[in-house]
PDB file of C-alpha atoms in Angstrom:
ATOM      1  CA  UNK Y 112     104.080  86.655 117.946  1.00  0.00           C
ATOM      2  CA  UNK Y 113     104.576  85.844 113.780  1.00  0.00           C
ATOM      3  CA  UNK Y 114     101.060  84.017 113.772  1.00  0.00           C
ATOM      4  CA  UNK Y 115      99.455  86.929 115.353  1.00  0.00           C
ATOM      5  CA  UNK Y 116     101.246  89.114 112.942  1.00  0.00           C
ATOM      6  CA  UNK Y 117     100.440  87.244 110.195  1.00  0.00           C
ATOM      7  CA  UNK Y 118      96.495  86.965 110.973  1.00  0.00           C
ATOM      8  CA  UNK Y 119      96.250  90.763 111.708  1.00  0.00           C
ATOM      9  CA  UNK Y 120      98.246  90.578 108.417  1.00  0.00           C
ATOM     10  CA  UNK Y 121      96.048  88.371 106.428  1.00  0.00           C
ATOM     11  CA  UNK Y 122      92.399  88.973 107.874  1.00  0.00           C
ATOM     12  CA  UNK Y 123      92.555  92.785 107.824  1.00  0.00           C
ATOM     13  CA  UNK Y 124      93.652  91.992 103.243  1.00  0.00           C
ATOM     14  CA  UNK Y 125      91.177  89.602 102.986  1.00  0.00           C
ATOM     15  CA  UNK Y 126      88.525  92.151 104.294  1.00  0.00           C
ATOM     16  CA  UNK Y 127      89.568  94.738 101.782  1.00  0.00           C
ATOM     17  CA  UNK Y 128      89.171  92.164  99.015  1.00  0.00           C
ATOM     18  CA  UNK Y 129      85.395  92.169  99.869  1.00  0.00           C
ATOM     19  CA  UNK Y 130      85.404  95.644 100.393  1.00  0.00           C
ATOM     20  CA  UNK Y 131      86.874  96.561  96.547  1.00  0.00           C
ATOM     21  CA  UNK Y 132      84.067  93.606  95.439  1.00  0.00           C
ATOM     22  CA  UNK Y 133      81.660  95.121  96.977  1.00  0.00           C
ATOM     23  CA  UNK Y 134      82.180  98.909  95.090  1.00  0.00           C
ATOM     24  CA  UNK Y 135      80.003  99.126  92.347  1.00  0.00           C
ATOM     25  CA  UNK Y 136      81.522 102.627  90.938  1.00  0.00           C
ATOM     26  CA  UNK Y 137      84.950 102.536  91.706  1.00  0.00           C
ATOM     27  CA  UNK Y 138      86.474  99.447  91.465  1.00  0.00           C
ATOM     28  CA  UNK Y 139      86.856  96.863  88.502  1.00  0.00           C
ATOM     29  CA  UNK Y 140      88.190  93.714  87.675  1.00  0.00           C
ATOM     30  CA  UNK Y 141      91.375  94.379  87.173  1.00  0.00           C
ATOM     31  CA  UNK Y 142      91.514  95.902  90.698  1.00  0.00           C
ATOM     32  CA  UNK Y 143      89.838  93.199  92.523  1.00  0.00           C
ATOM     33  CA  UNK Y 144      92.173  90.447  90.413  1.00  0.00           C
ATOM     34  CA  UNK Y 145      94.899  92.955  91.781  1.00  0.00           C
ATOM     35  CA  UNK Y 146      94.051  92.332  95.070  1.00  0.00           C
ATOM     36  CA  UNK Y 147      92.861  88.695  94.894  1.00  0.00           C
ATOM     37  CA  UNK Y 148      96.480  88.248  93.690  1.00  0.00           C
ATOM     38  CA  UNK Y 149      97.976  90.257  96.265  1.00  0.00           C
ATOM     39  CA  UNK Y 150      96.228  88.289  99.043  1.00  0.00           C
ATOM     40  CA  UNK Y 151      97.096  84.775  97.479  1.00  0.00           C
ATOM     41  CA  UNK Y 152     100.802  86.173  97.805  1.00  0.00           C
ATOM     42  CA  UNK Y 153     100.738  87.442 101.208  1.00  0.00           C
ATOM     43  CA  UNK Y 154      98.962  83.859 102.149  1.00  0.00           C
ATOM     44  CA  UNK Y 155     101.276  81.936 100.131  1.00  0.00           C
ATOM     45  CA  UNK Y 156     104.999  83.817 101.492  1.00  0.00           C
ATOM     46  CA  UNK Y 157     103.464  83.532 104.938  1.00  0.00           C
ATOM     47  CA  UNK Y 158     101.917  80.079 105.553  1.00  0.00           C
ATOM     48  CA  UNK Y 159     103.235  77.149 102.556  1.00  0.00           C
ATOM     49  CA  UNK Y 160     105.689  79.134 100.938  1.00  0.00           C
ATOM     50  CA  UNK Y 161     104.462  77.328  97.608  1.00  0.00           C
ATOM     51  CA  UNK Y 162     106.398  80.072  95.492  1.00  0.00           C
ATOM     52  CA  UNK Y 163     109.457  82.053  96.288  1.00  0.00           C
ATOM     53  CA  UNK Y 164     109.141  84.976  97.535  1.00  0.00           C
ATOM     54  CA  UNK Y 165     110.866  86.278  94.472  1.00  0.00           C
ATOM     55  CA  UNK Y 166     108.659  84.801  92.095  1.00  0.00           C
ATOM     56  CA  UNK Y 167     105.659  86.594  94.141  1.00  0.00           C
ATOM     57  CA  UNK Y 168     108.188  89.829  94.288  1.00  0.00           C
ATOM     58  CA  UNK Y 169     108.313  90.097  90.444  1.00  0.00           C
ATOM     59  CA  UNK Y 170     104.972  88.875  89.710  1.00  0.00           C
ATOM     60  CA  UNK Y 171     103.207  91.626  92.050  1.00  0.00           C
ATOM     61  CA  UNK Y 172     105.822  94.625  91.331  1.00  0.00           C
ATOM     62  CA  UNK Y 173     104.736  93.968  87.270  1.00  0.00           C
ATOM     63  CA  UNK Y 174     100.751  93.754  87.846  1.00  0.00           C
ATOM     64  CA  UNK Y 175     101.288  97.193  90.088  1.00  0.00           C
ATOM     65  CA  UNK Y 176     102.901  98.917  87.773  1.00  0.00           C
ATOM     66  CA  UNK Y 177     100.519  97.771  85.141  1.00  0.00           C
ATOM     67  CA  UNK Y 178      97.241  98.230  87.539  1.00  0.00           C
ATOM     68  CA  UNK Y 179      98.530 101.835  87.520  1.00  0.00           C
ATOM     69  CA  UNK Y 180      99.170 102.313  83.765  1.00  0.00           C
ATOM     70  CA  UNK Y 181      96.139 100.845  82.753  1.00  0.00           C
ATOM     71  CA  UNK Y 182      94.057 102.883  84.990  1.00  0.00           C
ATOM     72  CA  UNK Y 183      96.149 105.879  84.095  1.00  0.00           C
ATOM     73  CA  UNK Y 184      95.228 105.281  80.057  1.00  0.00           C
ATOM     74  CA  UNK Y 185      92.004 104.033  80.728  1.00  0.00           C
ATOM     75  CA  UNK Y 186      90.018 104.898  84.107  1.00  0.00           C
ATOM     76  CA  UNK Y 187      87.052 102.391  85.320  1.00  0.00           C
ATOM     77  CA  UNK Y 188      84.312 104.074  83.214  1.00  0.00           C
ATOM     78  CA  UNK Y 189      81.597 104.925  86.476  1.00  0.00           C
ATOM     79  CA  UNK Y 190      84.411 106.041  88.630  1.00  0.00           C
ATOM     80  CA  UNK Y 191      84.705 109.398  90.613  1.00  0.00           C
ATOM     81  CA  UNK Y 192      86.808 111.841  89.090  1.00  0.00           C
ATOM     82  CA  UNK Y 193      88.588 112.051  92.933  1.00  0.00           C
ATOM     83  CA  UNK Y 194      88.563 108.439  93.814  1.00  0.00           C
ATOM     84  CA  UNK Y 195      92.240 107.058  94.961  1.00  0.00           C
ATOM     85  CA  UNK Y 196      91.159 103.327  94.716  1.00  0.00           C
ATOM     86  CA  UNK Y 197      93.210 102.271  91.667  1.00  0.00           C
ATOM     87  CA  UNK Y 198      96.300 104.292  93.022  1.00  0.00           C
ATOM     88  CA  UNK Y 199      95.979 103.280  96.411  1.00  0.00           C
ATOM     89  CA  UNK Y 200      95.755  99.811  95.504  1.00  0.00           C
ATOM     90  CA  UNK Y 201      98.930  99.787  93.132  1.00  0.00           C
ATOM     91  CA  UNK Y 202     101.125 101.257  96.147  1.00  0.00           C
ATOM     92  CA  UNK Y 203     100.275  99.027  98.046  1.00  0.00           C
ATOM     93  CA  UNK Y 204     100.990  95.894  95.678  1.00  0.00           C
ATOM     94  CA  UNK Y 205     104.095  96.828  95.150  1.00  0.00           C
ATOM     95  CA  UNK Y 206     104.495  97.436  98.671  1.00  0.00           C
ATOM     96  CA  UNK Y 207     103.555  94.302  99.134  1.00  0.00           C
ATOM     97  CA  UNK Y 208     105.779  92.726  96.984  1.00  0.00           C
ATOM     98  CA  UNK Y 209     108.542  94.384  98.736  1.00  0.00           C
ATOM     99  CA  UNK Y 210     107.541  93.380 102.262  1.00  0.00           C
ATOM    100  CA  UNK Y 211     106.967  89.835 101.150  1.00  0.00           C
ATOM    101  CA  UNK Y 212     110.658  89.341  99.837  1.00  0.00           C
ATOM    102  CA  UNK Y 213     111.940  90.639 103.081  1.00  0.00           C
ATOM    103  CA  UNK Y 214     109.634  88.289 105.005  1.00  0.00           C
ATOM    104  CA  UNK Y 215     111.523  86.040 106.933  1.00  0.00           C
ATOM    105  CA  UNK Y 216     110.796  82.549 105.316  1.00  0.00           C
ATOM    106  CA  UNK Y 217     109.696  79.455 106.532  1.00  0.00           C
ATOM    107  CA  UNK Y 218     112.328  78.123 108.746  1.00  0.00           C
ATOM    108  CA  UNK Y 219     114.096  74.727 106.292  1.00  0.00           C
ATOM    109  CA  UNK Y 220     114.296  71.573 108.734  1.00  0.00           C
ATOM    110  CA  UNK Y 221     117.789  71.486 107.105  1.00  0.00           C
ATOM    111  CA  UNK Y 222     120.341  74.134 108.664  1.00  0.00           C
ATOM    112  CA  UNK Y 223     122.212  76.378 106.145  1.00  0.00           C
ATOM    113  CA  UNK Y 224     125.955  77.408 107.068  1.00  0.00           C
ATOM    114  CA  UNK Y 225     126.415  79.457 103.605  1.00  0.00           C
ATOM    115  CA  UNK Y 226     123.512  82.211 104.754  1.00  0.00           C
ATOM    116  CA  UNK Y 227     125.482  83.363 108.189  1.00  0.00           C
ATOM    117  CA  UNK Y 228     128.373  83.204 107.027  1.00  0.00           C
ATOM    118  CA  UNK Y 229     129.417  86.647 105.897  1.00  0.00           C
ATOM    119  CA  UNK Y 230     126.594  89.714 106.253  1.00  0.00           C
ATOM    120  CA  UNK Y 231     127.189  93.581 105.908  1.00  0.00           C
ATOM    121  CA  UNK Y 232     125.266  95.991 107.970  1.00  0.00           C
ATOM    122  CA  UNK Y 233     125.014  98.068 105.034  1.00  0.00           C
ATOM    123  CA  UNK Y 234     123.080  95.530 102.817  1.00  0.00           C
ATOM    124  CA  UNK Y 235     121.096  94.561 105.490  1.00  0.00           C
ATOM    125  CA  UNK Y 236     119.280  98.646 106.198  1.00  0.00           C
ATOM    126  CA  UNK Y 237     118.925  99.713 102.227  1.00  0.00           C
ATOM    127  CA  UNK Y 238     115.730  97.089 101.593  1.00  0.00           C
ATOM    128  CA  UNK Y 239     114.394  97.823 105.396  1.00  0.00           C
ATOM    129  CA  UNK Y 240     114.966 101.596 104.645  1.00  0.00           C
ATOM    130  CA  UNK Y 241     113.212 101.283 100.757  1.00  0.00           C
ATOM    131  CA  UNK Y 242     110.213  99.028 102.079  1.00  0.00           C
ATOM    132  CA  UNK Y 243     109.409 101.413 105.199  1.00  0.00           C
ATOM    133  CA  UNK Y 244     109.387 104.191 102.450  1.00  0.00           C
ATOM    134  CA  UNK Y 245     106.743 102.818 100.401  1.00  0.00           C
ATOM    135  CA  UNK Y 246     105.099 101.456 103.639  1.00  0.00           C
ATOM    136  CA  UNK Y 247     104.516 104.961 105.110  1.00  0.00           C
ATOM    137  CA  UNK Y 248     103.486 106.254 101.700  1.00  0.00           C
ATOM    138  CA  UNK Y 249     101.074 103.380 101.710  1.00  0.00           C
ATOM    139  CA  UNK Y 250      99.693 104.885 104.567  1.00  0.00           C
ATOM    140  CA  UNK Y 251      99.652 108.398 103.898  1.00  0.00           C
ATOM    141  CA  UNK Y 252      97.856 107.630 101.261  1.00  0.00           C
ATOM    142  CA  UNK Y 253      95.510 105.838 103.225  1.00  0.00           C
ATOM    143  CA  UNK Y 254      95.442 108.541 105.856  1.00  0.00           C
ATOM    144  CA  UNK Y 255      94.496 111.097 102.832  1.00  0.00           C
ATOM    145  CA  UNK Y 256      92.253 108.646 101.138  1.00  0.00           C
ATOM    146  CA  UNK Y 257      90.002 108.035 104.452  1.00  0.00           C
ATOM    147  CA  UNK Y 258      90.034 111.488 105.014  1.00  0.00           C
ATOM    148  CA  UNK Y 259      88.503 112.110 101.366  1.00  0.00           C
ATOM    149  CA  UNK Y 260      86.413 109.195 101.010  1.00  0.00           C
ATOM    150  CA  UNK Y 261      82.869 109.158 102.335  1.00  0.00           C
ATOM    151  CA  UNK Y 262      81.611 105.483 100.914  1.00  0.00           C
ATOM    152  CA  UNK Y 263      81.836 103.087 103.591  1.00  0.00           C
ATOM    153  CA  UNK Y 264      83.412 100.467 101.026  1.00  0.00           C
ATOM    154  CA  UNK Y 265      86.026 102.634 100.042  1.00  0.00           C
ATOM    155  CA  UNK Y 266      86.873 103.842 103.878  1.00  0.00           C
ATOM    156  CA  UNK Y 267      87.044  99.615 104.713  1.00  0.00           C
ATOM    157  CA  UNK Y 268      89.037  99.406 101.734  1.00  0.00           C
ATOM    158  CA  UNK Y 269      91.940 101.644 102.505  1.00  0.00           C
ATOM    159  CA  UNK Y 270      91.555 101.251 106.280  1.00  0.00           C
ATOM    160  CA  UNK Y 271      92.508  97.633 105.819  1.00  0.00           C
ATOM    161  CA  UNK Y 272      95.266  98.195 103.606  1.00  0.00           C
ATOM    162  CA  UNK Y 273      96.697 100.412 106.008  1.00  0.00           C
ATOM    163  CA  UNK Y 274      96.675  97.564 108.783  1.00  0.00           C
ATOM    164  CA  UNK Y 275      97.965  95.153 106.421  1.00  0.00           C
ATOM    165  CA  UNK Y 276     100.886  97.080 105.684  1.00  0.00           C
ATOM    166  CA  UNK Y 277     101.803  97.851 109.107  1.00  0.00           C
ATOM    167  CA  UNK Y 278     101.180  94.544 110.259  1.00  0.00           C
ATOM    168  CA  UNK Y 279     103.309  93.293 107.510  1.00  0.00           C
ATOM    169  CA  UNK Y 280     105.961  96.112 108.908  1.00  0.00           C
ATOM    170  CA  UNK Y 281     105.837  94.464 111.977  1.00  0.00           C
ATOM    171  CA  UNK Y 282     106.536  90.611 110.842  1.00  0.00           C
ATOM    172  CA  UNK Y 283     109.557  92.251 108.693  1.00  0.00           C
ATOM    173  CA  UNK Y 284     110.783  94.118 112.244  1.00  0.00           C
ATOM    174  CA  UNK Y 285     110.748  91.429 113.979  1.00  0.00           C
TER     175      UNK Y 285
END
């Protein structure tokens, strides 16, 4: 069930990568290196595991936060007063980020006594209760966005970030 999850995962990002390349008005480089990045996280946390997760938590929370205060300062000059790209897309990097720290990992050949040994409840709900937060406002936003949006690029774009997320959901629920 985690390999389908991670495909519908994974395909469904990939596809909205090609999508944000393929807006000519909208979208810049900094949002498609956004996303390029994003993807090479989600890939990395869910197949090789290459980097920590917290290394790709960090690294995607900052280049969020800065996606959004560049494009705050400094829109992409040809874009639509009304377009939601830019936001859209920093949600749902940091989203990521979240949802890839709380990604089970890659099971270690070597068994581990020290992480079951002593768990609170407590600790366990806060990060599922933050990242389904930011997930649903990923897709509100998505919800709003598709409603607004009439370019097919855009609708792909924020259709597919949408899936992603709840797919993403999913592999952290199970």
């Amino acid at each position: 069930m985690h390999v389908v999850l991670h495909v519908v995962a994974l395909l469904p990002a990939a596809v909205g990568v090609g999508a944000l390349v393929g807006m000519r008005r909208d979208a810049g480089r900094p949002e498609i290196l956004v996303a390029a990045l994003m993807l090479a996280g989600m890939a990395d946390a869910m197949t090789v595991s290459l980097l920590p997760p917290v290394l790709w938590f960090a690294v995607l929370v900052i280049v969020g936060i800065v996606l959004a205060a560049v494009r705050r300062a400094v829109p992409v000059p040809t874009a639509r007063p009304d377009a939601m790209v830019s936001t859209h897309l920093a949600l749902g990097v940091i989203t990521t980020a979240v949802l890839v720290l709380l990604m089970p990992g890659i099971p270690s050949p070597a068994a581990s006594p020290i992480i079951t040994s002593h768990v609170h409840g407590a600790v366990d709900t806060m990060p599922l209760l933050v990242s389904a937060g930011l997930a649903l406002g990923t897709v509100i936003l998505a919800v709003v966005a598709l409603r607004t949006e009439r370019a097919w690029p855009h609708r792909l774009h924020h259709a597919t970030m949408a899936v992603s997320t709840v797919a993403m959901c999913a592999i952290v629920a199970t």
